[in-house]
JSON list of C-alpha atoms in Angstrom, two decimals:
[
{"chain": "A", "resi": 25, "resn": "MET", "atom": "CA", "xyz": [0.00, 0.00, 0.00]},
{"chain": "A", "resi": 26, "resn": "LYS", "atom": "CA", "xyz": [2.85, 2.39, 0.86]},
{"chain": "A", "resi": 27, "resn": "VAL", "atom": "CA", "xyz": [4.51, 1.70, -2.49]},
{"chain": "A", "resi": 28, "resn": "ILE", "atom": "CA", "xyz": [1.32, 2.49, -4.42]},
{"chain": "A", "resi": 29, "resn": "LEU", "atom": "CA", "xyz": [0.85, 5.72, -2.45]},
{"chain": "A", "resi": 30, "resn": "PHE", "atom": "CA", "xyz": [4.48, 6.70, -3.10]},
{"chain": "A", "resi": 31, "resn": "ILE", "atom": "CA", "xyz": [4.15, 6.05, -6.83]},
{"chain": "A", "resi": 32, "resn": "PHE", "atom": "CA", "xyz": [0.91, 8.05, -6.99]},
{"chain": "A", "resi": 33, "resn": "LEU", "atom": "CA", "xyz": [2.39, 10.97, -5.06]},
{"chain": "A", "resi": 34, "resn": "SER", "atom": "CA", "xyz": [5.58, 10.87, -7.12]},
{"chain": "A", "resi": 35, "resn": "SER", "atom": "CA", "xyz": [3.67, 11.01, -10.40]},
{"chain": "A", "resi": 36, "resn": "SER", "atom": "CA", "xyz": [1.47, 13.85, -9.13]},
{"chain": "A", "resi": 37, "resn": "ILE", "atom": "CA", "xyz": [4.49, 15.81, -7.96]},
{"chain": "A", "resi": 38, "resn": "CYS", "atom": "CA", "xyz": [6.21, 15.24, -11.32]},
{"chain": "A", "resi": 39, "resn": "LEU", "atom": "CA", "xyz": [3.22, 16.63, -13.20]},
{"chain": "A", "resi": 40, "resn": "ALA", "atom": "CA", "xyz": [2.96, 19.60, -10.84]},
{"chain": "A", "resi": 41, "resn": "ASN", "atom": "CA", "xyz": [6.53, 20.57, -11.76]},
{"chain": "A", "resi": 42, "resn": "GLN", "atom": "CA", "xyz": [7.75, 21.87, -15.08]},
{"chain": "A", "resi": 43, "resn": "LEU", "atom": "CA", "xyz": [7.85, 19.05, -17.59]},
{"chain": "A", "resi": 44, "resn": "ASP", "atom": "CA", "xyz": [11.01, 18.39, -19.55]},
{"chain": "A", "resi": 45, "resn": "PHE", "atom": "CA", "xyz": [10.29, 17.92, -23.25]},
{"chain": "A", "resi": 46, "resn": "ASN", "atom": "CA", "xyz": [13.06, 15.39, -23.88]},
{"chain": "A", "resi": 47, "resn": "ARG", "atom": "CA", "xyz": [12.32, 13.32, -20.78]},
{"chain": "A", "resi": 48, "resn": "ASP", "atom": "CA", "xyz": [8.52, 13.53, -20.55]},
{"chain": "A", "resi": 49, "resn": "VAL", "atom": "CA", "xyz": [7.00, 14.53, -23.89]},
{"chain": "A", "resi": 50, "resn": "ARG", "atom": "CA", "xyz": [9.31, 13.51, -26.75]},
{"chain": "A", "resi": 51, "resn": "PRO", "atom": "CA", "xyz": [9.04, 9.77, -25.91]},
{"chain": "A", "resi": 52, "resn": "ILE", "atom": "CA", "xyz": [5.23, 9.96, -26.10]},
{"chain": "A", "resi": 53, "resn": "LEU", "atom": "CA", "xyz": [5.23, 11.85, -29.39]},
{"chain": "A", "resi": 54, "resn": "SER", "atom": "CA", "xyz": [7.99, 9.67, -30.82]},
{"chain": "A", "resi": 55, "resn": "GLU", "atom": "CA", "xyz": [6.23, 6.42, -29.94]},
{"chain": "A", "resi": 56, "resn": "ASN", "atom": "CA", "xyz": [2.72, 7.48, -30.92]},
{"chain": "A", "resi": 57, "resn": "CYS", "atom": "CA", "xyz": [2.83, 10.39, -33.36]},
{"chain": "A", "resi": 58, "resn": "PHE", "atom": "CA", "xyz": [6.08, 10.80, -35.29]},
{"chain": "A", "resi": 59, "resn": "TYR", "atom": "CA", "xyz": [5.56, 7.80, -37.57]},
{"chain": "A", "resi": 60, "resn": "CYS", "atom": "CA", "xyz": [2.70, 9.64, -39.32]},
{"chain": "A", "resi": 61, "resn": "HIS", "atom": "CA", "xyz": [3.61, 13.20, -38.35]},
{"chain": "A", "resi": 62, "resn": "GLY", "atom": "CA", "xyz": [7.40, 13.18, -38.35]},
{"chain": "A", "resi": 63, "resn": "VAL", "atom": "CA", "xyz": [10.46, 13.66, -40.47]},
{"chain": "A", "resi": 64, "resn": "ASP", "atom": "CA", "xyz": [9.55, 11.22, -43.27]},
{"chain": "A", "resi": 65, "resn": "GLY", "atom": "CA", "xyz": [7.53, 13.30, -45.72]},
{"chain": "A", "resi": 66, "resn": "SER", "atom": "CA", "xyz": [6.44, 10.22, -47.69]},
{"chain": "A", "resi": 67, "resn": "LYS", "atom": "CA", "xyz": [4.60, 8.85, -44.63]},
{"chain": "A", "resi": 68, "resn": "ARG", "atom": "CA", "xyz": [3.37, 12.19, -43.29]},
{"chain": "A", "resi": 69, "resn": "GLU", "atom": "CA", "xyz": [-0.39, 12.40, -42.82]},
{"chain": "A", "resi": 70, "resn": "ALA", "atom": "CA", "xyz": [-2.55, 15.55, -43.03]},
{"chain": "A", "resi": 71, "resn": "LYS", "atom": "CA", "xyz": [0.54, 17.58, -43.99]},
{"chain": "A", "resi": 72, "resn": "LEU", "atom": "CA", "xyz": [1.19, 17.84, -40.24]},
{"chain": "A", "resi": 73, "resn": "ARG", "atom": "CA", "xyz": [4.68, 17.59, -38.82]},
{"chain": "A", "resi": 74, "resn": "LEU", "atom": "CA", "xyz": [4.94, 17.34, -35.02]},
{"chain": "A", "resi": 75, "resn": "ASP", "atom": "CA", "xyz": [8.69, 16.83, -34.61]},
{"chain": "A", "resi": 76, "resn": "VAL", "atom": "CA", "xyz": [9.38, 20.51, -35.42]},
{"chain": "A", "resi": 77, "resn": "ARG", "atom": "CA", "xyz": [7.64, 23.03, -33.17]},
{"chain": "A", "resi": 78, "resn": "GLU", "atom": "CA", "xyz": [7.20, 25.71, -35.82]},
{"chain": "A", "resi": 79, "resn": "ASP", "atom": "CA", "xyz": [5.55, 23.21, -38.18]},
{"chain": "A", "resi": 80, "resn": "ALA", "atom": "CA", "xyz": [3.27, 21.90, -35.43]},
{"chain": "A", "resi": 81, "resn": "LEU", "atom": "CA", "xyz": [2.23, 25.46, -34.55]},
{"chain": "A", "resi": 82, "resn": "ALA", "atom": "CA", "xyz": [1.65, 26.32, -38.21]},
{"chain": "A", "resi": 83, "resn": "GLY", "atom": "CA", "xyz": [-0.49, 23.17, -38.54]},
{"chain": "A", "resi": 84, "resn": "ASP", "atom": "CA", "xyz": [-2.61, 24.23, -35.55]},
{"chain": "A", "resi": 85, "resn": "ALA", "atom": "CA", "xyz": [-1.69, 21.08, -33.65]},
{"chain": "A", "resi": 86, "resn": "PHE", "atom": "CA", "xyz": [-1.61, 23.00, -30.40]},
{"chain": "A", "resi": 87, "resn": "VAL", "atom": "CA", "xyz": [-1.89, 26.49, -29.00]},
{"chain": "A", "resi": 88, "resn": "PRO", "atom": "CA", "xyz": [0.64, 26.94, -26.18]},
{"chain": "A", "resi": 89, "resn": "GLY", "atom": "CA", "xyz": [-1.17, 27.49, -22.89]},
{"chain": "A", "resi": 90, "resn": "ASP", "atom": "CA", "xyz": [-4.66, 26.91, -24.35]},
{"chain": "A", "resi": 91, "resn": "LEU", "atom": "CA", "xyz": [-6.06, 23.37, -24.22]},
{"chain": "A", "resi": 92, "resn": "ASP", "atom": "CA", "xyz": [-9.43, 24.31, -25.71]},
{"chain": "A", "resi": 93, "resn": "ALA", "atom": "CA", "xyz": [-7.83, 25.79, -28.84]},
{"chain": "A", "resi": 94, "resn": "SER", "atom": "CA", "xyz": [-5.38, 22.89, -29.24]},
{"chain": "A", "resi": 95, "resn": "GLU", "atom": "CA", "xyz": [-6.28, 20.28, -31.86]},
{"chain": "A", "resi": 96, "resn": "LEU", "atom": "CA", "xyz": [-3.95, 17.78, -30.19]},
{"chain": "A", "resi": 97, "resn": "PHE", "atom": "CA", "xyz": [-5.98, 17.98, -26.96]},
{"chain": "A", "resi": 98, "resn": "TYR", "atom": "CA", "xyz": [-9.22, 17.48, -28.88]},
{"chain": "A", "resi": 99, "resn": "ARG", "atom": "CA", "xyz": [-7.86, 14.56, -30.92]},
{"chain": "A", "resi": 100, "resn": "ILE", "atom": "CA", "xyz": [-6.38, 12.56, -28.03]},
{"chain": "A", "resi": 101, "resn": "HIS", "atom": "CA", "xyz": [-9.74, 12.75, -26.21]},
{"chain": "A", "resi": 102, "resn": "SER", "atom": "CA", "xyz": [-12.06, 12.21, -29.16]},
{"chain": "A", "resi": 103, "resn": "GLU", "atom": "CA", "xyz": [-14.28, 9.14, -29.20]},
{"chain": "A", "resi": 104, "resn": "ASP", "atom": "CA", "xyz": [-14.88, 9.40, -32.95]},
{"chain": "A", "resi": 105, "resn": "GLU", "atom": "CA", "xyz": [-12.77, 6.74, -34.70]},
{"chain": "A", "resi": 106, "resn": "ASP", "atom": "CA", "xyz": [-12.24, 9.10, -37.65]},
{"chain": "A", "resi": 107, "resn": "GLU", "atom": "CA", "xyz": [-10.78, 11.81, -35.43]},
{"chain": "A", "resi": 108, "resn": "ILE", "atom": "CA", "xyz": [-9.07, 10.15, -32.46]},
{"chain": "A", "resi": 109, "resn": "MET", "atom": "CA", "xyz": [-5.28, 10.16, -32.37]},
{"chain": "A", "resi": 110, "resn": "PRO", "atom": "CA", "xyz": [-3.47, 7.93, -32.57]},
{"chain": "A", "resi": 111, "resn": "PRO", "atom": "CA", "xyz": [-5.92, 6.27, -34.96]},
{"chain": "A", "resi": 112, "resn": "PRO", "atom": "CA", "xyz": [-7.23, 2.80, -34.03]},
{"chain": "A", "resi": 113, "resn": "GLU", "atom": "CA", "xyz": [-5.55, 1.15, -37.05]},
{"chain": "A", "resi": 114, "resn": "SER", "atom": "CA", "xyz": [-2.15, 2.22, -35.69]},
{"chain": "A", "resi": 115, "resn": "ASN", "atom": "CA", "xyz": [-2.67, -0.16, -32.73]},
{"chain": "A", "resi": 116, "resn": "ARG", "atom": "CA", "xyz": [-1.35, 2.56, -30.43]},
{"chain": "A", "resi": 117, "resn": "ILE", "atom": "CA", "xyz": [-3.28, 3.84, -27.44]},
{"chain": "A", "resi": 118, "resn": "LEU", "atom": "CA", "xyz": [-2.29, 6.73, -25.21]},
{"chain": "A", "resi": 119, "resn": "THR", "atom": "CA", "xyz": [-2.57, 5.97, -21.52]},
{"chain": "A", "resi": 120, "resn": "ALA", "atom": "CA", "xyz": [-4.36, 8.35, -19.16]},
{"chain": "A", "resi": 121, "resn": "LYS", "atom": "CA", "xyz": [-0.96, 9.33, -17.76]},
{"chain": "A", "resi": 122, "resn": "GLN", "atom": "CA", "xyz": [0.41, 10.12, -21.25]},
{"chain": "A", "resi": 123, "resn": "LYS", "atom": "CA", "xyz": [-2.64, 12.25, -22.02]},
{"chain": "A", "resi": 124, "resn": "GLU", "atom": "CA", "xyz": [-2.18, 14.07, -18.72]},
{"chain": "A", "resi": 125, "resn": "ILE", "atom": "CA", "xyz": [1.48, 14.76, -19.56]},
{"chain": "A", "resi": 126, "resn": "LEU", "atom": "CA", "xyz": [0.56, 16.14, -23.01]},
{"chain": "A", "resi": 127, "resn": "GLU", "atom": "CA", "xyz": [-2.14, 18.34, -21.46]},
{"chain": "A", "resi": 128, "resn": "GLN", "atom": "CA", "xyz": [0.23, 19.67, -18.82]},
{"chain": "A", "resi": 129, "resn": "TRP", "atom": "CA", "xyz": [2.86, 20.30, -21.51]},
{"chain": "A", "resi": 130, "resn": "ILE", "atom": "CA", "xyz": [0.41, 22.37, -23.56]},
{"chain": "A", "resi": 131, "resn": "LYS", "atom": "CA", "xyz": [-0.64, 24.31, -20.44]},
{"chain": "A", "resi": 132, "resn": "GLN", "atom": "CA", "xyz": [3.04, 25.00, -19.72]},
{"chain": "A", "resi": 133, "resn": "GLY", "atom": "CA", "xyz": [3.58, 26.49, -23.17]},
{"chain": "A", "resi": 134, "resn": "ALA", "atom": "CA", "xyz": [4.34, 23.40, -25.28]},
{"chain": "A", "resi": 135, "resn": "LYS", "atom": "CA", "xyz": [8.05, 24.15, -25.27]},
{"chain": "A", "resi": 136, "resn": "TYR", "atom": "CA", "xyz": [10.33, 21.95, -27.38]},
{"chain": "A", "resi": 137, "resn": "ASP", "atom": "CA", "xyz": [13.96, 21.29, -26.51]},
{"chain": "A", "resi": 138, "resn": "GLU", "atom": "CA", "xyz": [16.67, 20.23, -28.88]},
{"chain": "A", "resi": 139, "resn": "HIS", "atom": "CA", "xyz": [17.48, 16.53, -28.73]},
{"chain": "A", "resi": 140, "resn": "TRP", "atom": "CA", "xyz": [20.15, 15.94, -26.07]},
{"chain": "A", "resi": 141, "resn": "ALA", "atom": "CA", "xyz": [22.56, 14.49, -28.66]},
{"chain": "A", "resi": 142, "resn": "PHE", "atom": "CA", "xyz": [22.78, 17.90, -30.36]},
{"chain": "A", "resi": 143, "resn": "VAL", "atom": "CA", "xyz": [23.26, 19.95, -27.18]},
{"chain": "A", "resi": 144, "resn": "VAL", "atom": "CA", "xyz": [26.83, 20.90, -26.34]},
{"chain": "A", "resi": 145, "resn": "PRO", "atom": "CA", "xyz": [27.62, 19.71, -22.79]},
{"chain": "A", "resi": 146, "resn": "GLU", "atom": "CA", "xyz": [28.26, 22.44, -20.25]},
{"chain": "A", "resi": 147, "resn": "LYS", "atom": "CA", "xyz": [30.55, 22.05, -17.30]},
{"chain": "A", "resi": 148, "resn": "LYS", "atom": "CA", "xyz": [28.57, 22.53, -14.09]},
{"chain": "A", "resi": 149, "resn": "GLN", "atom": "CA", "xyz": [29.84, 24.48, -11.12]},
{"chain": "A", "resi": 150, "resn": "LEU", "atom": "CA", "xyz": [30.57, 22.15, -8.21]},
{"chain": "A", "resi": 151, "resn": "PRO", "atom": "CA", "xyz": [27.99, 22.48, -5.45]},
{"chain": "A", "resi": 152, "resn": "VAL", "atom": "CA", "xyz": [29.04, 23.83, -2.06]},
{"chain": "A", "resi": 153, "resn": "THR", "atom": "CA", "xyz": [28.99, 21.14, 0.63]},
{"chain": "A", "resi": 154, "resn": "GLU", "atom": "CA", "xyz": [29.44, 21.22, 4.38]},
{"chain": "A", "resi": 155, "resn": "ASN", "atom": "CA", "xyz": [31.53, 18.05, 4.78]},
{"chain": "A", "resi": 156, "resn": "LYS", "atom": "CA", "xyz": [34.42, 18.84, 2.43]},
{"chain": "A", "resi": 157, "resn": "ASN", "atom": "CA", "xyz": [36.48, 15.88, 3.78]},
{"chain": "A", "resi": 158, "resn": "TRP", "atom": "CA", "xyz": [33.92, 13.45, 2.34]},
{"chain": "A", "resi": 159, "resn": "VAL", "atom": "CA", "xyz": [34.47, 14.73, -1.20]},
{"chain": "A", "resi": 160, "resn": "GLY", "atom": "CA", "xyz": [37.13, 12.66, -2.96]},
{"chain": "A", "resi": 161, "resn": "ASN", "atom": "CA", "xyz": [36.28, 13.71, -6.52]},
{"chain": "A", "resi": 162, "resn": "PRO", "atom": "CA", "xyz": [33.85, 16.07, -8.30]},
{"chain": "A", "resi": 163, "resn": "ILE", "atom": "CA", "xyz": [31.11, 13.44, -8.54]},
{"chain": "A", "resi": 164, "resn": "ASP", "atom": "CA", "xyz": [31.18, 13.06, -4.75]},
{"chain": "A", "resi": 165, "resn": "ALA", "atom": "CA", "xyz": [30.38, 16.78, -4.41]},
{"chain": "A", "resi": 166, "resn": "PHE", "atom": "CA", "xyz": [27.15, 16.35, -6.36]},
{"chain": "A", "resi": 167, "resn": "ILE", "atom": "CA", "xyz": [26.15, 13.25, -4.40]},
{"chain": "A", "resi": 168, "resn": "LEU", "atom": "CA", "xyz": [26.93, 14.87, -1.05]},
{"chain": "A", "resi": 169, "resn": "ALA", "atom": "CA", "xyz": [25.03, 18.02, -1.98]},
{"chain": "A", "resi": 170, "resn": "GLU", "atom": "CA", "xyz": [21.92, 15.88, -2.57]},
{"chain": "A", "resi": 171, "resn": "LEU", "atom": "CA", "xyz": [22.45, 13.98, 0.67]},
{"chain": "A", "resi": 172, "resn": "GLU", "atom": "CA", "xyz": [22.93, 17.15, 2.71]}
]
């Protein structure tokens, strides 16, 4: 029972915080949407591309901050087989949690981030810790900062 409560609270806390596109949203879109609305123009449906934010905005897929004006919100909740996304013939179904993440993402402005592989790594400043003797290398400083 404690484990279930912890998982529920953890997922609620995660959704209350700012979502990270690469961690929370891209996997949902990649798994369920990009096959028909992605980079491959020969497979693209409805002339809608969701892997590029500007194209998704131009295609009226979503309106940042406005669920009611966002086609994506309407389509993932539709009960009409001709309108629901992903379509039934794709054999993909969004879970309630995935829908909630997409809704929260739209509410938070539907921000895209560049794929992590194309982001130049930045060296982080070492955190200040109280027990400096415990730190044997830079990684230890990050671990100890979390523990403290």
